[in-house]
Amino acid sequence: MENNINTSNLITGVLSSELLAHNVIANLFPIDERIYQSILANMKKDGFNKAYPLQVIENAEEKNYLVYDGLTRMKAAQELGLKEVPVLICQDKMNHDEILQKAIEIQSNRRPSSDEVQFICIEKLLEIAASQAKARQGTRNDLKEGADKSESISANAYIARIINKSQNYVRQARAIMKDPTLKEKVISGELTLDAAYKLSKKSEDSNTTDKDSTASNAINPIECTTGISADKTISAGNESETSSEDTANPRAAKNKKISVPESFLKAVLGKLGSLSPEALEEIAKDAPQACHNIIKEVQHTVNSEKNEPVKSLSVKA
C-alpha cells in the first residue's frame, strides 16, 4: 500500500506514558506473529521508519493518546526499548464508530486479513451502518416500503469499500451470521467464510426441499378421497357409468379412495396453478365439469409427452 503521510506533520511521542493502544481495535486486530517478527527485525536494523508513524487520536479525558493504527510497530518499539517514536495525531474530531471505521479501512487496505478478522470487521461495520441508518431516520415513520432492503444494499456497498472486498463477500458473511453455529466456526478459524457459506446454502436448500415435500404431501397424496359427488367415472380417456354399488351408495362413492400417478397429479396441480384468478372463480362455480375438462386436458398432455397411457386413474367428477 502506498503511504501518503506527510512526515512534516509528525511529532515525537513517548511510549508508555503518552501512547496507549486503543483497546477495541487491539482486540479486533490481534498481532500476527510472522508480521511482528519481520517488523521487529527491520526496526532493530534500521530504526523506526518515519514513513509509517503511529496514528493516534487524542483522549482528552485521560490526557493521553490512543493508537488506532500501528499497534504492531508500537509493540516492536517497546520490545527494543525505544523511548520515542514518530506519531501522527488525527486532527479530525471522530467519535468511537468513526475511529473504528478508519482503523478497519487502513488495516484492510494495507494487508489482507484472515476470514475470521474480516468477518468480525463486517459485523462491527454492520452495527455502525445500522446506527447511522437509525440516526438518519430519527422519529420518521413515513419511509417507503422497501427502505430496509435499500438500506441493506447500501450497507453492503459501504462495507465492501471499507474492507476492500466485493459486495458478494459481504453478502455471504451476512448469510452466515444467521446461523450461530457456522458463525462461531468462522470466528474460531475452524471454517473459511467460503466453506461456511456453502454449508449455509446446503442447509437452506435442504430446508426448502423439506418444506416443499411437506406441503406436497399435505395436498397431493397418492391415495385420497374424491370428495365429489359421483356421476361419471373418468379413466384413461374413457367415460362409463358408475357401478351399481356406487349408485346404490352415493356416500360411499363420494368418499371412495382412488389411486393417482404422482406425475399426473403434479401435472393437474400445475395446470391449476397456471390459471388466472378469474378462471379459478369460474371453476368454483361449476367444479365437477371444470375438473373433468382440466383432467382430460392434462391427461392428454401427459400421454403425449410420455407416449404411454395413464394407469390406475379413477377420479370422480
Short mmCIF file of N, CA and C in Angstrom, two decimals, residues 125-268:
data_model
loop_
_atom_site.label_atom_id
_atom_site.label_comp_id
_atom_site.label_asym_id
_atom_site.label_seq_id
_atom_site.Cartn_x
_atom_site.Cartn_y
_atom_site.Cartn_z
N LEU A 125 -18.97 -3.26 11.39
CA LEU A 125 -19.39 -2.24 10.43
C LEU A 125 -20.90 -2.28 10.20
N LEU A 126 -21.49 -3.46 10.30
CA LEU A 126 -22.95 -3.57 10.18
C LEU A 126 -23.62 -2.84 11.35
N GLU A 127 -23.03 -2.96 12.52
CA GLU A 127 -23.56 -2.25 13.70
C GLU A 127 -23.48 -0.74 13.48
N ILE A 128 -22.36 -0.30 12.91
CA ILE A 128 -22.20 1.12 12.63
C ILE A 128 -23.21 1.59 11.58
N ALA A 129 -23.37 0.78 10.52
CA ALA A 129 -24.32 1.12 9.45
C ALA A 129 -25.74 1.21 9.99
N ALA A 130 -26.10 0.27 10.88
CA ALA A 130 -27.44 0.26 11.47
C ALA A 130 -27.64 1.50 12.34
N SER A 131 -26.59 1.86 13.08
CA SER A 131 -26.67 3.05 13.93
C SER A 131 -26.82 4.32 13.09
N GLN A 132 -26.09 4.38 11.99
CA GLN A 132 -26.18 5.55 11.10
C GLN A 132 -27.56 5.64 10.45
N ALA A 133 -28.11 4.48 10.05
CA ALA A 133 -29.43 4.45 9.43
C ALA A 133 -30.50 4.91 10.41
N LYS A 134 -30.34 4.46 11.65
CA LYS A 134 -31.31 4.85 12.68
C LYS A 134 -31.24 6.35 12.94
N ALA A 135 -30.02 6.88 12.93
CA ALA A 135 -29.86 8.32 13.14
C ALA A 135 -30.48 9.12 12.00
N ARG A 136 -30.34 8.60 10.77
CA ARG A 136 -30.94 9.29 9.62
C ARG A 136 -32.46 9.27 9.69
N GLN A 137 -32.98 8.15 10.14
CA GLN A 137 -34.44 8.01 10.19
C GLN A 137 -35.05 8.88 11.29
N GLY A 138 -34.36 8.95 12.42
CA GLY A 138 -34.87 9.72 13.55
C GLY A 138 -36.23 9.20 14.00
N THR A 139 -37.18 10.09 14.12
CA THR A 139 -38.53 9.69 14.55
C THR A 139 -39.49 9.53 13.37
N ARG A 140 -38.95 9.55 12.15
CA ARG A 140 -39.82 9.44 10.97
C ARG A 140 -40.47 8.07 10.90
N ASN A 141 -41.72 8.05 10.45
CA ASN A 141 -42.41 6.78 10.23
C ASN A 141 -43.06 6.74 8.85
N ASP A 142 -42.57 7.62 7.96
CA ASP A 142 -43.16 7.71 6.63
C ASP A 142 -42.26 7.14 5.53
N LEU A 143 -41.27 6.34 5.96
CA LEU A 143 -40.38 5.75 4.96
C LEU A 143 -41.13 4.77 4.09
N LYS A 144 -40.79 4.75 2.80
CA LYS A 144 -41.49 3.90 1.86
C LYS A 144 -41.18 2.43 2.08
N GLU A 145 -42.10 1.60 1.60
CA GLU A 145 -41.89 0.16 1.65
C GLU A 145 -40.65 -0.18 0.82
N GLY A 146 -39.83 -1.09 1.33
CA GLY A 146 -38.61 -1.46 0.63
C GLY A 146 -37.39 -0.68 1.09
N ALA A 147 -37.60 0.23 2.05
CA ALA A 147 -36.48 1.02 2.56
C ALA A 147 -35.45 0.14 3.24
N ASP A 148 -35.91 -0.91 3.95
CA ASP A 148 -34.99 -1.81 4.64
C ASP A 148 -34.06 -2.50 3.64
N LYS A 149 -34.63 -2.95 2.53
CA LYS A 149 -33.84 -3.62 1.51
C LYS A 149 -32.82 -2.66 0.92
N SER A 150 -33.24 -1.42 0.69
CA SER A 150 -32.34 -0.42 0.14
C SER A 150 -31.20 -0.14 1.10
N GLU A 151 -31.53 -0.05 2.40
CA GLU A 151 -30.51 0.18 3.42
C GLU A 151 -29.52 -0.98 3.44
N SER A 152 -30.04 -2.20 3.27
CA SER A 152 -29.18 -3.39 3.28
C SER A 152 -28.19 -3.36 2.13
N ILE A 153 -28.69 -3.00 0.94
CA ILE A 153 -27.81 -2.92 -0.24
C ILE A 153 -26.77 -1.83 -0.04
N SER A 154 -27.19 -0.69 0.50
CA SER A 154 -26.25 0.41 0.75
C SER A 154 -25.19 0.00 1.75
N ALA A 155 -25.61 -0.75 2.78
CA ALA A 155 -24.67 -1.22 3.79
C ALA A 155 -23.64 -2.16 3.18
N ASN A 156 -24.07 -3.02 2.28
CA ASN A 156 -23.14 -3.95 1.62
C ASN A 156 -22.07 -3.19 0.84
N ALA A 157 -22.50 -2.17 0.11
CA ALA A 157 -21.57 -1.38 -0.69
C ALA A 157 -20.60 -0.61 0.21
N TYR A 158 -21.14 -0.04 1.27
CA TYR A 158 -20.34 0.74 2.23
C TYR A 158 -19.27 -0.14 2.88
N ILE A 159 -19.66 -1.34 3.31
CA ILE A 159 -18.72 -2.24 3.99
C ILE A 159 -17.69 -2.79 3.01
N ALA A 160 -18.14 -3.16 1.81
CA ALA A 160 -17.24 -3.70 0.79
C ALA A 160 -16.13 -2.71 0.47
N ARG A 161 -16.49 -1.43 0.39
CA ARG A 161 -15.48 -0.40 0.09
C ARG A 161 -14.45 -0.29 1.21
N ILE A 162 -14.91 -0.34 2.44
CA ILE A 162 -14.01 -0.16 3.59
C ILE A 162 -13.05 -1.33 3.75
N ILE A 163 -13.56 -2.56 3.61
CA ILE A 163 -12.69 -3.73 3.83
C ILE A 163 -12.00 -4.19 2.55
N ASN A 164 -12.22 -3.46 1.45
CA ASN A 164 -11.56 -3.78 0.19
C ASN A 164 -11.91 -5.18 -0.31
N LYS A 165 -13.21 -5.51 -0.21
CA LYS A 165 -13.72 -6.79 -0.68
C LYS A 165 -14.93 -6.54 -1.57
N SER A 166 -15.43 -7.61 -2.20
CA SER A 166 -16.61 -7.48 -3.06
C SER A 166 -17.88 -7.46 -2.21
N GLN A 167 -18.95 -6.93 -2.80
CA GLN A 167 -20.24 -6.95 -2.11
C GLN A 167 -20.73 -8.38 -1.91
N ASN A 168 -20.36 -9.27 -2.82
CA ASN A 168 -20.76 -10.66 -2.68
C ASN A 168 -20.14 -11.29 -1.44
N TYR A 169 -18.90 -10.92 -1.16
CA TYR A 169 -18.21 -11.40 0.06
C TYR A 169 -18.98 -10.95 1.30
N VAL A 170 -19.42 -9.70 1.28
CA VAL A 170 -20.18 -9.16 2.41
C VAL A 170 -21.52 -9.88 2.55
N ARG A 171 -22.20 -10.12 1.42
CA ARG A 171 -23.49 -10.82 1.45
C ARG A 171 -23.34 -12.22 2.02
N GLN A 172 -22.27 -12.90 1.65
CA GLN A 172 -22.03 -14.25 2.16
C GLN A 172 -21.81 -14.22 3.68
N ALA A 173 -21.04 -13.24 4.14
CA ALA A 173 -20.80 -13.12 5.58
C ALA A 173 -22.11 -12.87 6.32
N ARG A 174 -22.96 -12.03 5.77
CA ARG A 174 -24.24 -11.72 6.41
C ARG A 174 -25.15 -12.95 6.46
N ALA A 175 -25.07 -13.78 5.42
CA ALA A 175 -25.87 -15.01 5.40
C ALA A 175 -25.40 -15.96 6.50
N ILE A 176 -24.10 -16.05 6.71
CA ILE A 176 -23.53 -16.93 7.74
C ILE A 176 -23.93 -16.45 9.14
N MET A 177 -24.04 -15.15 9.32
CA MET A 177 -24.37 -14.59 10.63
C MET A 177 -25.74 -15.05 11.14
N LYS A 178 -26.59 -15.55 10.24
CA LYS A 178 -27.91 -16.03 10.64
C LYS A 178 -27.84 -17.39 11.31
N ASP A 179 -26.71 -18.07 11.15
CA ASP A 179 -26.52 -19.40 11.73
C ASP A 179 -25.46 -19.31 12.83
N PRO A 180 -25.85 -19.32 14.11
CA PRO A 180 -24.89 -19.16 15.22
C PRO A 180 -23.76 -20.18 15.20
N THR A 181 -24.06 -21.41 14.80
CA THR A 181 -23.03 -22.45 14.79
C THR A 181 -21.97 -22.16 13.74
N LEU A 182 -22.39 -21.85 12.52
CA LEU A 182 -21.44 -21.54 11.45
C LEU A 182 -20.68 -20.25 11.76
N LYS A 183 -21.37 -19.30 12.34
CA LYS A 183 -20.74 -18.03 12.71
C LYS A 183 -19.58 -18.27 13.67
N GLU A 184 -19.81 -19.09 14.67
CA GLU A 184 -18.77 -19.39 15.66
C GLU A 184 -17.59 -20.11 15.02
N LYS A 185 -17.87 -21.00 14.06
CA LYS A 185 -16.80 -21.75 13.40
C LYS A 185 -15.94 -20.86 12.51
N VAL A 186 -16.54 -19.82 11.93
CA VAL A 186 -15.75 -18.88 11.13
C VAL A 186 -14.88 -18.03 12.05
N ILE A 187 -15.46 -17.53 13.13
CA ILE A 187 -14.72 -16.67 14.07
C ILE A 187 -13.55 -17.42 14.72
N SER A 188 -13.76 -18.70 14.98
CA SER A 188 -12.70 -19.50 15.61
C SER A 188 -11.64 -19.94 14.60
N GLY A 189 -11.92 -19.76 13.31
CA GLY A 189 -10.97 -20.16 12.29
C GLY A 189 -11.13 -21.60 11.85
N GLU A 190 -12.15 -22.28 12.39
CA GLU A 190 -12.38 -23.68 12.04
C GLU A 190 -12.85 -23.82 10.59
N LEU A 191 -13.62 -22.83 10.13
CA LEU A 191 -14.11 -22.84 8.74
C LEU A 191 -13.75 -21.53 8.05
N THR A 192 -13.43 -21.62 6.76
CA THR A 192 -13.27 -20.39 5.99
C THR A 192 -14.66 -19.83 5.72
N LEU A 193 -14.72 -18.58 5.33
CA LEU A 193 -16.02 -17.98 5.04
C LEU A 193 -16.69 -18.67 3.87
N ASP A 194 -15.91 -19.03 2.86
CA ASP A 194 -16.47 -19.70 1.68
C ASP A 194 -17.06 -21.06 2.05
N ALA A 195 -16.33 -21.83 2.86
CA ALA A 195 -16.81 -23.16 3.25
C ALA A 195 -18.08 -23.05 4.10
N ALA A 196 -18.10 -22.06 5.00
CA ALA A 196 -19.28 -21.87 5.86
C ALA A 196 -20.48 -21.45 5.03
N TYR A 197 -20.25 -20.61 4.03
CA TYR A 197 -21.37 -20.15 3.19
C TYR A 197 -21.96 -21.31 2.40
N LYS A 198 -21.10 -22.19 1.88
CA LYS A 198 -21.59 -23.35 1.14
C LYS A 198 -22.44 -24.25 2.03
N LEU A 199 -22.03 -24.41 3.29
CA LEU A 199 -22.81 -25.21 4.23
C LEU A 199 -24.15 -24.53 4.53
N SER A 200 -24.14 -23.20 4.64
CA SER A 200 -25.39 -22.49 4.93
C SER A 200 -26.35 -22.61 3.77
N LYS A 201 -25.83 -22.58 2.53
CA LYS A 201 -26.69 -22.73 1.36
C LYS A 201 -27.24 -24.15 1.27
N LYS A 202 -26.40 -25.11 1.60
CA LYS A 202 -26.83 -26.50 1.57
C LYS A 202 -27.94 -26.73 2.57
N SER A 203 -27.78 -26.15 3.77
CA SER A 203 -28.81 -26.28 4.80
C SER A 203 -30.09 -25.58 4.39
N GLU A 204 -29.94 -24.41 3.76
CA GLU A 204 -31.11 -23.63 3.31
C GLU A 204 -31.87 -24.39 2.23
N ASP A 205 -31.12 -24.97 1.27
CA ASP A 205 -31.75 -25.73 0.19
C ASP A 205 -32.46 -26.96 0.74
N SER A 206 -31.84 -27.61 1.74
CA SER A 206 -32.43 -28.79 2.35
C SER A 206 -33.74 -28.45 3.06
N ASN A 207 -33.73 -27.31 3.78
CA ASN A 207 -34.95 -26.88 4.48
C ASN A 207 -36.06 -26.55 3.50
N THR A 208 -35.68 -25.92 2.38
CA THR A 208 -36.68 -25.58 1.36
C THR A 208 -37.29 -26.83 0.76
N THR A 209 -36.44 -27.83 0.49
CA THR A 209 -36.92 -29.09 -0.07
C THR A 209 -37.86 -29.79 0.89
N ASP A 210 -37.48 -29.79 2.19
CA ASP A 210 -38.33 -30.42 3.20
C ASP A 210 -39.69 -29.76 3.30
N LYS A 211 -39.70 -28.41 3.23
CA LYS A 211 -40.96 -27.67 3.30
C LYS A 211 -41.83 -27.97 2.09
N ASP A 212 -41.18 -27.99 0.91
CA ASP A 212 -41.93 -28.29 -0.31
C ASP A 212 -42.51 -29.69 -0.26
N SER A 213 -41.71 -30.62 0.27
CA SER A 213 -42.15 -32.00 0.36
C SER A 213 -43.33 -32.13 1.30
N THR A 214 -43.24 -31.42 2.44
CA THR A 214 -44.33 -31.46 3.43
C THR A 214 -45.61 -30.89 2.84
N ALA A 215 -45.46 -29.75 2.14
CA ALA A 215 -46.64 -29.12 1.52
C ALA A 215 -47.22 -30.02 0.46
N SER A 216 -46.34 -30.65 -0.32
CA SER A 216 -46.81 -31.52 -1.40
C SER A 216 -47.55 -32.72 -0.85
N ASN A 217 -47.02 -33.30 0.22
CA ASN A 217 -47.66 -34.46 0.81
C ASN A 217 -48.99 -34.10 1.46
N ALA A 218 -49.10 -32.86 1.91
CA ALA A 218 -50.33 -32.44 2.58
C ALA A 218 -51.47 -32.28 1.60
N ILE A 219 -51.16 -31.82 0.37
CA ILE A 219 -52.24 -31.56 -0.58
C ILE A 219 -52.23 -32.50 -1.77
N ASN A 220 -51.21 -33.38 -1.83
CA ASN A 220 -51.04 -34.17 -3.02
C ASN A 220 -50.82 -35.65 -2.69
N PRO A 221 -51.68 -36.25 -1.86
CA PRO A 221 -51.48 -37.66 -1.53
C PRO A 221 -51.75 -38.52 -2.74
N ILE A 222 -51.00 -39.62 -2.87
CA ILE A 222 -51.21 -40.52 -3.99
C ILE A 222 -52.53 -41.27 -3.83
N GLU A 223 -52.89 -41.52 -2.57
CA GLU A 223 -54.16 -42.17 -2.33
C GLU A 223 -55.03 -41.22 -1.52
N CYS A 224 -56.18 -40.88 -2.02
CA CYS A 224 -57.01 -39.88 -1.36
C CYS A 224 -58.47 -40.14 -1.69
N THR A 225 -59.34 -39.38 -1.03
CA THR A 225 -60.76 -39.49 -1.33
C THR A 225 -61.14 -38.39 -2.29
N THR A 226 -62.13 -38.65 -3.12
CA THR A 226 -62.51 -37.68 -4.14
C THR A 226 -63.22 -36.48 -3.56
N GLY A 227 -64.10 -36.69 -2.61
CA GLY A 227 -64.84 -35.57 -2.03
C GLY A 227 -65.79 -34.93 -3.00
N ILE A 228 -66.10 -35.60 -4.13
CA ILE A 228 -67.02 -35.04 -5.14
C ILE A 228 -68.12 -36.06 -5.39
N SER A 229 -69.36 -35.57 -5.47
CA SER A 229 -70.47 -36.48 -5.74
C SER A 229 -70.26 -37.21 -7.06
N ALA A 230 -70.64 -38.49 -7.11
CA ALA A 230 -70.35 -39.32 -8.28
C ALA A 230 -71.47 -39.28 -9.30
N ASP A 231 -71.08 -38.95 -10.54
CA ASP A 231 -71.99 -39.08 -11.67
C ASP A 231 -71.34 -39.94 -12.73
N LYS A 232 -70.06 -39.60 -13.01
CA LYS A 232 -69.34 -40.31 -14.04
C LYS A 232 -67.96 -40.69 -13.54
N THR A 233 -67.36 -41.65 -14.20
CA THR A 233 -66.00 -42.05 -13.89
C THR A 233 -65.13 -41.75 -15.09
N ILE A 234 -63.98 -41.07 -14.85
CA ILE A 234 -63.04 -40.77 -15.91
C ILE A 234 -61.84 -41.68 -15.72
N SER A 235 -61.52 -42.47 -16.69
CA SER A 235 -60.37 -43.36 -16.54
C SER A 235 -59.69 -43.57 -17.89
N ALA A 236 -58.41 -43.28 -17.92
CA ALA A 236 -57.56 -43.50 -19.11
C ALA A 236 -58.22 -43.04 -20.39
N GLY A 237 -59.00 -41.98 -20.34
CA GLY A 237 -59.57 -41.40 -21.55
C GLY A 237 -60.94 -41.94 -21.89
N ASN A 238 -61.50 -42.89 -21.13
CA ASN A 238 -62.82 -43.45 -21.43
C ASN A 238 -63.80 -43.07 -20.34
N GLU A 239 -65.06 -42.80 -20.72
CA GLU A 239 -66.10 -42.47 -19.76
C GLU A 239 -67.07 -43.64 -19.67
N SER A 240 -67.53 -43.93 -18.46
CA SER A 240 -68.51 -45.02 -18.28
C SER A 240 -69.42 -44.66 -17.14
N GLU A 241 -70.53 -45.32 -17.07
CA GLU A 241 -71.46 -45.05 -15.98
C GLU A 241 -70.89 -45.61 -14.69
N THR A 242 -71.33 -45.09 -13.58
CA THR A 242 -70.84 -45.57 -12.28
C THR A 242 -71.39 -46.96 -12.04
N SER A 243 -70.72 -47.67 -11.15
CA SER A 243 -71.13 -49.03 -10.85
C SER A 243 -72.43 -49.02 -10.07
N SER A 244 -73.11 -50.15 -10.09
CA SER A 244 -74.37 -50.25 -9.36
C SER A 244 -74.14 -50.08 -7.87
N GLU A 245 -72.94 -50.52 -7.42
CA GLU A 245 -72.64 -50.40 -5.99
C GLU A 245 -72.53 -48.93 -5.61
N ASP A 246 -71.86 -48.13 -6.49
CA ASP A 246 -71.74 -46.71 -6.20
C ASP A 246 -73.08 -46.00 -6.28
N THR A 247 -73.92 -46.43 -7.24
CA THR A 247 -75.23 -45.80 -7.39
C THR A 247 -76.10 -46.10 -6.18
N ALA A 248 -75.97 -47.30 -5.68
CA ALA A 248 -76.76 -47.68 -4.51
C ALA A 248 -76.29 -46.96 -3.26
N ASN A 249 -75.05 -46.63 -3.24
CA ASN A 249 -74.50 -45.99 -2.04
C ASN A 249 -73.69 -44.75 -2.45
N PRO A 250 -74.36 -43.62 -2.76
CA PRO A 250 -73.68 -42.40 -3.21
C PRO A 250 -72.64 -41.91 -2.22
N ARG A 251 -72.92 -42.08 -0.92
CA ARG A 251 -71.98 -41.59 0.09
C ARG A 251 -70.66 -42.34 0.00
N ALA A 252 -70.75 -43.65 -0.22
CA ALA A 252 -69.54 -44.47 -0.34
C ALA A 252 -68.76 -44.06 -1.57
N ALA A 253 -69.51 -43.77 -2.66
CA ALA A 253 -68.84 -43.35 -3.89
C ALA A 253 -68.13 -42.02 -3.69
N LYS A 254 -68.76 -41.13 -2.95
CA LYS A 254 -68.18 -39.81 -2.72
C LYS A 254 -66.86 -39.91 -1.98
N ASN A 255 -66.76 -40.82 -1.04
CA ASN A 255 -65.56 -40.94 -0.22
C ASN A 255 -64.66 -42.09 -0.65
N LYS A 256 -64.91 -42.58 -1.84
CA LYS A 256 -64.13 -43.70 -2.34
C LYS A 256 -62.67 -43.31 -2.53
N LYS A 257 -61.76 -44.20 -2.10
CA LYS A 257 -60.34 -43.92 -2.26
C LYS A 257 -59.92 -44.19 -3.69
N ILE A 258 -59.00 -43.36 -4.18
CA ILE A 258 -58.53 -43.53 -5.56
C ILE A 258 -57.01 -43.56 -5.57
N SER A 259 -56.45 -44.13 -6.61
CA SER A 259 -55.01 -44.14 -6.79
C SER A 259 -54.68 -43.32 -8.03
N VAL A 260 -53.81 -42.31 -7.86
CA VAL A 260 -53.47 -41.43 -8.96
C VAL A 260 -51.96 -41.38 -9.10
N PRO A 261 -51.44 -41.58 -10.31
CA PRO A 261 -49.99 -41.46 -10.50
C PRO A 261 -49.51 -40.09 -10.07
N GLU A 262 -48.39 -40.07 -9.36
CA GLU A 262 -47.88 -38.80 -8.81
C GLU A 262 -47.59 -37.79 -9.92
N SER A 263 -47.01 -38.25 -11.03
CA SER A 263 -46.67 -37.33 -12.13
C SER A 263 -47.93 -36.69 -12.70
N PHE A 264 -49.01 -37.50 -12.76
CA PHE A 264 -50.27 -36.98 -13.30
C PHE A 264 -50.86 -35.92 -12.36
N LEU A 265 -50.81 -36.24 -11.06
CA LEU A 265 -51.37 -35.32 -10.08
C LEU A 265 -50.61 -34.00 -10.09
N LYS A 266 -49.28 -34.08 -10.23
CA LYS A 266 -48.48 -32.86 -10.30
C LYS A 266 -48.84 -32.04 -11.53
N ALA A 267 -49.11 -32.74 -12.63
CA ALA A 267 -49.49 -32.04 -13.86
C ALA A 267 -50.81 -31.31 -13.69
N VAL A 268 -51.76 -31.97 -12.99
CA VAL A 268 -53.06 -31.33 -12.73
C VAL A 268 -52.87 -30.08 -11.89
#
